[in-house]
Amino acid sequence: MQMRSNDLFSRSRKVLPGGVSSPVRSFRPYPFFTSSAHGSRLFTEDGRELIDYCMAYGPLIFGHTPSFLLEFVKDQIFKGTVFGTPHLAELELAEEIIRAVPSMEMVRFVNSGGEAAMSAIRLSRAFTKRDVVVKFDGCYHGAVDSLLVNGVGIKKYPASDGIPTTLLDKTKVIPFNDFSELDGINEDVACVIVEPVMGNMGVIPPEKGFLQEVRRACDEAGAILIFDEVITGFRLSRGGAQRVFNIKPDITLLGKVIGGGFPVGVFGGKRELMEMVAPAGRVYNAGTFNGNPVTMSAGLAVLRKLEDHIYSDLEFKTEFLCKGIEEIFGDADIPIQINRIGSMFTIFFTQNAVKDAESARRSRVDRFQKFHSLMLERGVFLPPSQFECCFLSTAHVDKDIEETLQATLSAVNVDGW
Ligand SMILES: *Cc1c(COP(=O)(O)O)cnc(C)c1O
């Protein structure tokens, strides 16, 4: 068959490094090009229709292009796309977030999760007058210089070229879910940044009591605790992972879901910290598109529609799908572990529990890649890396799940596992 995506990818490679705008989007032999998306489905330039579990890596909790959102955004676009002044939608979205996430008393809107992380680190350093940042191996917080220390899929130091050693020296990496390493959080530490549920090494939930111990270690050391809830915020509950696990961080980062499918990031926390941000204080942050009216109204439309029952429905569907997948692999004697929480899950090809970055790295990536391409042939798009999570949305209906289980059964029945 003539594959238009293949030709488009060849053209892209001449003008975009690696043919893509963000590395994870590249996979072999070539990534398909999407022409449109609706609900749980992607439509490709090759004329295919795919059930989507990548969901743009997290923002789309109501699926692609839900009609209520389009109406809201259309109204806003006619009123203006960027003002360069304060406006009502940013005020209302801030109030909506603060009502849902009590640890956030004030917020600053930026344009990406990575920007939010960068700004939160600057703020922590200003507040504590210390330099050291502690992060957890396998947690990802955007393409931020100080945080690109250990790689994700492959452990490599540093995770990127071009980062000054003076910055790398200020970042300490410790293993997730390892209580014994928390004494590394000492009085040199400005902040500890953590995904309360890891989502960038595949899904890895915290062990019982782990986040409490991280909170306690930060309190003892006088360090700022930053929860990166860019994935989990409004995804696991309206109050994010911090509500699920009942921990109050000092600073929270949000992104993805709160932009309603538009680029966004937010950092926020205690008033005494946030009052240090310019122009109230001397910690600089600015952006032409900060608090963009289109993004703010899309976010507002989504957050207002996220009622509590949505989360239990999503969890129920996700559990049903994961149990079905486990059964199919179990019958075929192919060892897998599915880590799951709320509407997020990852299938790891290993027989051992995956509880940190090291155990995730020990899973069979070759088998994951095989499964990924077999599923794609069968009309199901999973994120192309082992170290990402699959997402369900309210647009995923029973028919999607049935078709996904059928595709799984057919993929598992292929020879050569
Ligand atoms: C996606 C992600 C980020 C980065 O957000 P961008 O908008 O891509 O910069 C930060 N933290 C976590 C946990 C993420 O999943």
Short mmCIF file of C-alpha atoms and ligand atoms in Angstrom, two decimals:
data_model
loop_
_atom_site.label_atom_id
_atom_site.label_comp_id
_atom_site.label_asym_id
_atom_site.label_seq_id
_atom_site.Cartn_x
_atom_site.Cartn_y
_atom_site.Cartn_z
CA MET A 1 0.00 0.00 0.00
CA GLN A 2 1.11 3.54 -0.78
CA MET A 3 1.87 5.16 2.57
CA ARG A 4 1.61 8.92 2.47
CA SER A 5 3.04 9.21 6.01
CA ASN A 6 6.28 7.62 4.83
CA ASP A 7 6.71 10.27 2.13
CA LEU A 8 5.75 13.09 4.51
CA PHE A 9 8.26 11.81 7.07
CA SER A 10 11.05 11.83 4.44
CA ARG A 11 10.18 15.46 3.71
CA SER A 12 10.06 16.29 7.43
CA ARG A 13 13.49 14.88 8.09
CA LYS A 14 14.95 17.54 5.81
CA VAL A 15 13.48 20.41 7.81
CA LEU A 16 12.81 19.09 11.34
CA PRO A 17 15.58 17.36 13.33
CA GLY A 18 14.70 13.66 13.28
CA GLY A 19 11.55 14.57 11.36
CA VAL A 20 9.59 15.50 14.50
CA SER A 21 9.02 18.40 16.89
CA SER A 22 9.52 16.34 20.08
CA PRO A 23 11.69 13.19 20.36
CA VAL A 24 9.16 10.65 21.63
CA ARG A 25 7.07 11.09 18.48
CA SER A 26 9.68 9.36 16.35
CA PHE A 27 9.49 5.58 15.99
CA ARG A 28 10.43 2.93 13.46
CA PRO A 29 10.05 2.51 10.57
CA TYR A 30 8.32 5.92 10.47
CA PRO A 31 5.61 7.63 12.53
CA PHE A 32 2.20 8.09 10.94
CA PHE A 33 0.96 11.63 10.31
CA THR A 34 -2.36 12.53 11.89
CA SER A 35 -4.83 14.48 9.77
CA SER A 36 -7.56 14.85 12.40
CA ALA A 37 -8.73 13.43 15.68
CA HIS A 38 -12.10 12.98 17.31
CA GLY A 39 -13.12 11.39 20.59
CA SER A 40 -10.99 8.28 21.19
CA ARG A 41 -9.86 8.14 17.56
CA LEU A 42 -7.02 9.41 15.41
CA PHE A 43 -7.38 9.65 11.62
CA THR A 44 -4.14 9.38 9.69
CA GLU A 45 -2.88 10.75 6.38
CA ASP A 46 -2.84 7.12 5.23
CA GLY A 47 -6.60 6.91 5.59
CA ARG A 48 -6.49 4.81 8.76
CA GLU A 49 -8.59 5.17 11.90
CA LEU A 50 -6.82 4.31 15.18
CA ILE A 51 -8.00 3.91 18.78
CA ASP A 52 -5.74 6.32 20.66
CA TYR A 53 -4.27 5.53 24.09
CA CYS A 54 -1.47 8.05 23.73
CA MET A 55 -3.94 10.95 23.89
CA ALA A 56 -1.21 13.50 23.19
CA TYR A 57 0.63 12.26 26.31
CA GLY A 58 -1.97 13.39 28.79
CA PRO A 59 -3.93 16.59 28.14
CA LEU A 60 -7.10 15.11 26.64
CA ILE A 61 -9.22 13.83 29.52
CA PHE A 62 -12.43 14.34 27.48
CA GLY A 63 -10.87 12.90 24.32
CA HIS A 64 -10.06 14.75 21.11
CA THR A 65 -12.08 17.83 20.06
CA PRO A 66 -15.10 17.48 22.39
CA SER A 67 -17.91 19.71 21.07
CA PHE A 68 -18.48 21.62 24.35
CA LEU A 69 -14.86 22.74 24.21
CA LEU A 70 -14.97 23.81 20.56
CA GLU A 71 -17.93 26.09 21.29
CA PHE A 72 -16.15 27.74 24.20
CA VAL A 73 -12.92 28.23 22.28
CA LYS A 74 -14.67 29.55 19.18
CA ASP A 75 -16.39 32.25 21.25
CA GLN A 76 -13.05 33.24 22.73
CA ILE A 77 -11.23 33.38 19.39
CA PHE A 78 -13.76 35.90 18.10
CA LYS A 79 -13.15 38.06 21.17
CA GLY A 80 -9.38 37.95 20.72
CA THR A 81 -6.50 35.47 20.73
CA VAL A 82 -3.93 37.37 22.80
CA PHE A 83 -4.32 40.67 24.61
CA GLY A 84 -1.12 41.54 26.45
CA THR A 85 -3.32 42.72 29.34
CA PRO A 86 -5.10 41.05 32.25
CA HIS A 87 -8.43 39.43 31.34
CA LEU A 88 -11.32 37.61 32.97
CA ALA A 89 -10.62 34.03 31.82
CA GLU A 90 -7.19 33.91 33.49
CA LEU A 91 -8.67 35.21 36.75
CA GLU A 92 -11.48 32.66 36.63
CA LEU A 93 -9.17 29.76 35.76
CA ALA A 94 -6.85 30.73 38.63
CA GLU A 95 -9.82 30.77 41.04
CA GLU A 96 -11.05 27.43 39.71
CA ILE A 97 -7.61 25.81 40.23
CA ILE A 98 -7.21 27.28 43.71
CA ARG A 99 -10.63 25.98 44.77
CA ALA A 100 -9.74 22.47 43.59
CA VAL A 101 -6.14 22.33 44.88
CA PRO A 102 -5.99 23.82 48.39
CA SER A 103 -2.16 23.84 48.63
CA MET A 104 -2.12 26.36 45.77
CA GLU A 105 -2.98 29.77 47.21
CA MET A 106 -1.69 31.74 44.22
CA VAL A 107 -0.65 30.69 40.72
CA ARG A 108 1.37 31.94 37.77
CA PHE A 109 0.42 30.77 34.28
CA VAL A 110 3.22 29.88 31.87
CA ASN A 111 3.26 28.01 28.55
CA SER A 112 4.54 24.53 29.35
CA GLY A 113 5.16 22.12 32.18
CA GLY A 114 8.89 22.51 31.65
CA GLU A 115 8.67 26.28 32.11
CA ALA A 116 6.68 25.75 35.29
CA ALA A 117 9.41 23.44 36.64
CA MET A 118 12.18 25.89 35.74
CA SER A 119 10.35 28.75 37.46
CA ALA A 120 9.55 26.70 40.56
CA ILE A 121 13.22 25.83 40.98
CA ARG A 122 14.21 29.49 40.67
CA LEU A 123 11.60 30.41 43.26
CA SER A 124 12.76 27.68 45.67
CA ARG A 125 16.36 28.82 45.35
CA ALA A 126 15.35 32.41 46.03
CA PHE A 127 13.27 31.48 49.06
CA THR A 128 15.78 29.14 50.72
CA LYS A 129 18.92 30.96 49.53
CA ARG A 130 20.31 27.50 48.69
CA ASP A 131 21.26 25.96 45.32
CA VAL A 132 20.92 22.17 45.44
CA VAL A 133 17.97 20.48 43.75
CA VAL A 134 17.00 16.88 44.53
CA LYS A 135 15.17 14.87 41.91
CA PHE A 136 14.21 11.23 41.57
CA ASP A 137 15.72 8.89 38.99
CA GLY A 138 13.28 8.46 36.08
CA CYS A 139 11.07 11.43 36.96
CA TYR A 140 10.75 13.91 34.10
CA HIS A 141 9.90 17.57 34.50
CA GLY A 142 10.38 18.97 31.01
CA ALA A 143 13.50 19.90 29.07
CA VAL A 144 15.01 21.90 31.97
CA ASP A 145 18.83 22.23 32.16
CA SER A 146 19.15 21.44 35.87
CA LEU A 147 16.93 18.38 35.62
CA LEU A 148 18.34 16.61 32.56
CA VAL A 149 20.66 14.54 34.68
CA ASN A 150 19.86 10.84 34.31
CA GLY A 151 18.25 9.64 31.10
CA VAL A 152 14.85 7.98 31.13
CA GLY A 153 14.90 4.86 28.91
CA ILE A 154 18.63 4.49 28.92
CA LYS A 155 20.43 5.63 32.04
CA LYS A 156 23.05 7.99 30.77
CA TYR A 157 24.74 10.89 32.51
CA PRO A 158 23.95 13.61 31.65
CA ALA A 159 20.70 13.09 29.74
CA SER A 160 21.60 15.85 27.28
CA ASP A 161 24.74 17.43 25.88
CA GLY A 162 25.12 21.15 26.33
CA ILE A 163 24.46 21.41 30.05
CA PRO A 164 27.10 23.18 32.16
CA THR A 165 28.69 20.91 34.76
CA THR A 166 28.26 23.74 37.24
CA LEU A 167 24.51 23.14 36.95
CA LEU A 168 24.69 19.33 36.93
CA ASP A 169 26.77 19.52 40.12
CA LYS A 170 23.87 21.25 41.84
CA THR A 171 21.42 18.41 41.12
CA LYS A 172 21.28 15.29 43.25
CA VAL A 173 19.45 12.21 41.90
CA ILE A 174 17.99 9.62 44.27
CA PRO A 175 15.86 6.52 43.59
CA PHE A 176 12.05 6.73 43.79
CA ASN A 177 10.35 4.60 46.46
CA ASP A 178 13.64 4.11 48.33
CA PHE A 179 13.11 5.31 51.92
CA SER A 180 16.77 4.77 52.85
CA GLU A 181 18.02 7.41 50.38
CA LEU A 182 15.88 10.24 51.75
CA ASP A 183 18.64 11.27 54.16
CA GLY A 184 20.23 12.81 51.05
CA ILE A 185 17.72 15.64 51.60
CA ASN A 186 19.87 17.82 53.85
CA GLU A 187 20.32 21.49 54.71
CA ASP A 188 22.00 22.33 51.38
CA VAL A 189 18.84 21.43 49.52
CA ALA A 190 16.66 24.21 48.09
CA CYS A 191 13.95 21.92 46.77
CA VAL A 192 12.92 18.36 46.16
CA ILE A 193 10.97 17.88 42.94
CA VAL A 194 8.92 14.74 42.44
CA GLU A 195 6.12 13.31 40.33
CA PRO A 196 3.88 11.98 43.12
CA VAL A 197 2.95 9.17 40.73
CA MET A 198 5.72 8.60 38.22
CA GLY A 199 4.39 8.85 34.69
CA ASN A 200 7.51 9.27 32.61
CA MET A 201 9.11 5.91 33.31
CA GLY A 202 5.75 4.33 32.63
CA VAL A 203 3.32 4.50 35.54
CA ILE A 204 4.97 3.90 38.92
CA PRO A 205 2.83 4.69 41.97
CA PRO A 206 4.47 5.64 45.29
CA GLU A 207 4.76 2.94 47.94
CA LYS A 208 2.68 3.38 51.04
CA GLY A 209 4.10 6.17 53.18
CA PHE A 210 6.80 7.19 50.69
CA LEU A 211 5.43 10.65 49.89
CA GLN A 212 4.80 11.28 53.60
CA GLU A 213 8.47 10.52 54.27
CA VAL A 214 9.57 12.84 51.47
CA ARG A 215 7.39 15.57 53.02
CA ARG A 216 8.91 14.92 56.45
CA ALA A 217 12.49 14.96 55.09
CA CYS A 218 11.81 18.31 53.40
CA ASP A 219 10.36 19.78 56.60
CA GLU A 220 13.36 18.66 58.62
CA ALA A 221 15.84 20.06 56.10
CA GLY A 222 13.88 23.27 55.48
CA ALA A 223 13.66 22.37 51.78
CA ILE A 224 10.75 23.24 49.47
CA LEU A 225 8.70 20.26 48.29
CA ILE A 226 7.58 20.57 44.65
CA PHE A 227 4.94 18.15 43.38
CA ASP A 228 5.07 17.91 39.61
CA GLU A 229 1.42 17.18 38.87
CA VAL A 230 1.66 18.07 35.18
CA ILE A 231 0.20 14.64 34.40
CA THR A 232 -1.66 13.82 37.62
CA GLY A 233 -3.28 17.24 38.23
CA PHE A 234 -7.03 17.00 37.43
CA ARG A 235 -6.23 13.53 36.02
CA LEU A 236 -6.30 11.42 39.20
CA SER A 237 -8.84 13.64 40.94
CA ARG A 238 -9.85 17.30 40.87
CA GLY A 239 -7.28 17.85 43.60
CA GLY A 240 -4.63 15.75 41.81
CA ALA A 241 -2.38 13.16 43.43
CA GLN A 242 -1.94 15.36 46.50
CA ARG A 243 -5.59 14.85 47.32
CA VAL A 244 -5.43 11.11 46.63
CA PHE A 245 -2.38 10.67 48.92
CA ASN A 246 -3.29 13.49 51.29
CA ILE A 247 0.03 15.40 51.20
CA LYS A 248 0.47 19.15 50.93
CA PRO A 249 3.45 20.19 48.79
CA ASP A 250 4.81 23.74 49.00
CA ILE A 251 4.70 24.25 45.24
CA THR A 252 2.60 22.40 42.66
CA LEU A 253 3.20 22.27 38.92
CA LEU A 254 0.28 21.72 36.58
CA GLY A 255 0.01 21.51 32.80
CA LYS A 256 -1.56 19.14 30.28
CA VAL A 257 -5.22 18.70 31.40
CA ILE A 258 -5.65 22.30 32.59
CA GLY A 259 -4.95 23.71 29.10
CA GLY A 260 -7.86 21.83 27.51
CA GLY A 261 -5.58 20.77 24.65
CA PHE A 262 -3.69 24.06 24.33
CA PRO A 263 -0.10 24.75 25.49
CA VAL A 264 0.05 25.57 29.20
CA GLY A 265 1.90 25.27 32.47
CA VAL A 266 1.23 26.59 35.96
CA PHE A 267 3.18 26.83 39.16
CA GLY A 268 1.59 27.80 42.41
CA GLY A 269 1.74 27.36 46.14
CA LYS A 270 1.77 29.15 49.44
CA ARG A 271 1.11 32.86 49.32
CA GLU A 272 4.40 33.79 51.04
CA LEU A 273 6.31 31.97 48.30
CA MET A 274 4.25 33.19 45.37
CA GLU A 275 4.41 36.82 46.53
CA MET A 276 8.12 36.56 45.66
CA VAL A 277 7.29 36.25 41.94
CA ALA A 278 7.66 39.40 39.79
CA PRO A 279 6.14 41.96 39.76
CA ALA A 280 5.04 41.29 43.38
CA GLY A 281 8.58 40.20 44.22
CA ARG A 282 12.06 39.78 42.76
CA VAL A 283 11.91 36.27 41.27
CA TYR A 284 11.65 36.89 37.56
CA ASN A 285 9.13 35.17 35.35
CA ALA A 286 7.47 36.55 32.23
CA GLY A 287 5.96 35.45 28.93
CA THR A 288 4.20 36.98 25.92
CA PHE A 289 1.70 34.11 25.91
CA ASN A 290 1.41 33.60 29.69
CA GLY A 291 -2.27 33.32 30.57
CA ASN A 292 -3.23 33.20 26.90
CA PRO A 293 -6.99 33.88 26.56
CA VAL A 294 -7.68 30.94 24.23
CA THR A 295 -5.84 28.50 26.51
CA MET A 296 -7.45 29.96 29.62
CA SER A 297 -10.98 29.64 28.27
CA ALA A 298 -10.33 26.08 27.04
CA GLY A 299 -8.94 25.19 30.46
CA LEU A 300 -11.90 26.78 32.18
CA ALA A 301 -14.37 24.84 30.01
CA VAL A 302 -12.62 21.56 30.87
CA LEU A 303 -12.18 22.14 34.60
CA ARG A 304 -15.80 23.19 35.03
CA LYS A 305 -16.89 19.94 33.43
CA LEU A 306 -14.63 17.69 35.53
CA GLU A 307 -17.03 16.40 38.15
CA ASP A 308 -16.04 13.79 40.70
CA HIS A 309 -18.01 10.91 39.16
CA ILE A 310 -15.92 11.17 35.98
CA TYR A 311 -12.91 9.84 37.86
CA SER A 312 -14.64 6.72 39.14
CA ASP A 313 -16.05 6.01 35.66
CA LEU A 314 -12.60 6.38 34.11
CA GLU A 315 -11.01 4.17 36.72
CA PHE A 316 -13.63 1.47 36.23
CA LYS A 317 -13.05 1.39 32.47
CA THR A 318 -9.28 1.36 32.87
CA GLU A 319 -9.42 -1.49 35.36
CA PHE A 320 -11.65 -3.51 33.02
CA LEU A 321 -9.27 -3.00 30.09
CA CYS A 322 -6.15 -3.81 32.12
CA LYS A 323 -7.66 -6.98 33.60
CA GLY A 324 -8.58 -8.11 30.08
CA ILE A 325 -5.03 -7.50 28.83
CA GLU A 326 -3.54 -9.31 31.83
CA GLU A 327 -5.74 -12.32 31.19
CA ILE A 328 -4.76 -12.52 27.53
CA PHE A 329 -1.03 -12.36 28.28
CA GLY A 330 -1.47 -14.74 31.21
CA ASP A 331 -3.14 -17.34 28.98
CA ALA A 332 -0.26 -17.02 26.53
CA ASP A 333 2.37 -17.32 29.30
CA ILE A 334 4.02 -14.05 28.35
CA PRO A 335 5.02 -12.32 31.59
CA ILE A 336 3.83 -8.72 31.96
CA GLN A 337 3.19 -6.31 34.83
CA ILE A 338 0.56 -3.64 34.45
CA ASN A 339 0.99 -0.63 36.72
CA ARG A 340 -2.28 1.26 36.92
CA ILE A 341 -3.81 4.18 38.78
CA GLY A 342 -6.98 6.06 37.83
CA SER A 343 -7.07 6.40 34.04
CA MET A 344 -3.30 5.85 33.56
CA PHE A 345 -1.55 2.54 32.97
CA THR A 346 1.64 0.98 31.57
CA ILE A 347 2.26 -2.58 30.41
CA PHE A 348 5.80 -3.63 31.37
CA PHE A 349 7.22 -6.78 29.79
CA THR A 350 8.76 -8.32 32.89
CA GLN A 351 7.77 -10.71 35.64
CA ASN A 352 9.11 -8.52 38.41
CA ALA A 353 7.28 -5.70 40.15
CA VAL A 354 8.18 -2.28 38.68
CA LYS A 355 8.64 0.13 41.56
CA ASP A 356 11.42 2.45 40.45
CA ALA A 357 13.39 3.51 37.37
CA GLU A 358 15.89 0.64 37.66
CA SER A 359 13.22 -2.06 37.71
CA ALA A 360 11.45 -0.35 34.78
CA ARG A 361 14.70 -0.34 32.80
CA ARG A 362 15.02 -4.10 33.33
CA SER A 363 11.79 -4.81 31.43
CA ARG A 364 11.95 -6.20 27.87
CA VAL A 365 11.80 -3.12 25.64
CA ASP A 366 12.13 -5.35 22.55
CA ARG A 367 8.86 -7.05 23.48
CA PHE A 368 7.19 -3.71 24.09
CA GLN A 369 8.23 -2.50 20.64
CA LYS A 370 6.95 -5.68 19.05
CA PHE A 371 3.63 -5.28 20.87
CA HIS A 372 3.44 -1.62 19.90
CA SER A 373 3.82 -2.33 16.18
CA LEU A 374 1.47 -5.35 16.25
CA MET A 375 -1.19 -3.21 17.93
CA LEU A 376 -0.66 -0.37 15.46
CA GLU A 377 -1.19 -2.81 12.57
CA ARG A 378 -4.43 -3.79 14.31
CA GLY A 379 -5.71 -0.25 14.68
CA VAL A 380 -4.61 0.62 18.23
CA PHE A 381 -2.11 3.39 18.93
CA LEU A 382 -0.18 3.01 22.19
CA PRO A 383 2.50 5.56 23.11
CA PRO A 384 5.57 4.47 21.12
CA SER A 385 7.89 4.18 24.14
CA GLN A 386 7.84 1.63 26.96
CA PHE A 387 8.46 4.50 29.35
CA GLU A 388 5.23 6.43 28.81
CA CYS A 389 1.74 5.91 30.13
CA CYS A 390 -1.40 4.98 28.30
CA PHE A 391 -4.37 7.26 28.99
CA LEU A 392 -8.09 6.69 28.83
CA SER A 393 -10.53 9.53 28.30
CA THR A 394 -14.26 9.87 28.81
CA ALA A 395 -14.52 9.39 25.01
CA HIS A 396 -13.27 5.79 25.25
CA VAL A 397 -16.41 3.67 25.13
CA ASP A 398 -17.06 -0.06 25.55
CA LYS A 399 -16.64 -0.65 21.82
CA ASP A 400 -13.09 0.81 21.96
CA ILE A 401 -12.20 -1.46 24.83
CA GLU A 402 -13.64 -4.54 23.14
CA GLU A 403 -11.75 -3.78 19.93
CA THR A 404 -8.57 -3.19 21.91
CA LEU A 405 -8.89 -6.55 23.67
CA GLN A 406 -9.52 -8.27 20.34
CA ALA A 407 -6.42 -6.62 18.87
CA THR A 408 -4.43 -7.69 21.94
CA LEU A 409 -5.55 -11.29 21.57
CA SER A 410 -4.62 -11.29 17.91
CA ALA A 411 -1.21 -9.68 18.63
CA VAL A 412 -0.41 -12.17 21.36
CA ASN A 413 -1.29 -15.05 19.01
CA VAL A 414 1.39 -13.97 16.54
CA ASP A 415 4.41 -16.31 16.61
CA GLY A 416 7.82 -15.39 17.91
CA TRP A 417 7.17 -13.98 21.39
C1 LIG B 1 4.86 16.46 30.24
C2 LIG B 1 5.48 16.68 31.55
C3 LIG B 1 6.23 17.83 31.84
C4 LIG B 1 6.60 18.83 30.80
O1 LIG B 1 5.52 19.51 30.31
P1 LIG B 1 5.69 20.24 28.88
O2 LIG B 1 4.43 21.00 28.72
O3 LIG B 1 5.87 19.13 27.89
O4 LIG B 1 6.90 21.09 28.99
C5 LIG B 1 6.64 18.05 33.13
N1 LIG B 1 6.38 17.15 34.09
C6 LIG B 1 5.69 16.03 33.84
C7 LIG B 1 5.42 15.09 34.97
C8 LIG B 1 5.25 15.74 32.56
O5 LIG B 1 4.63 14.59 32.32
#
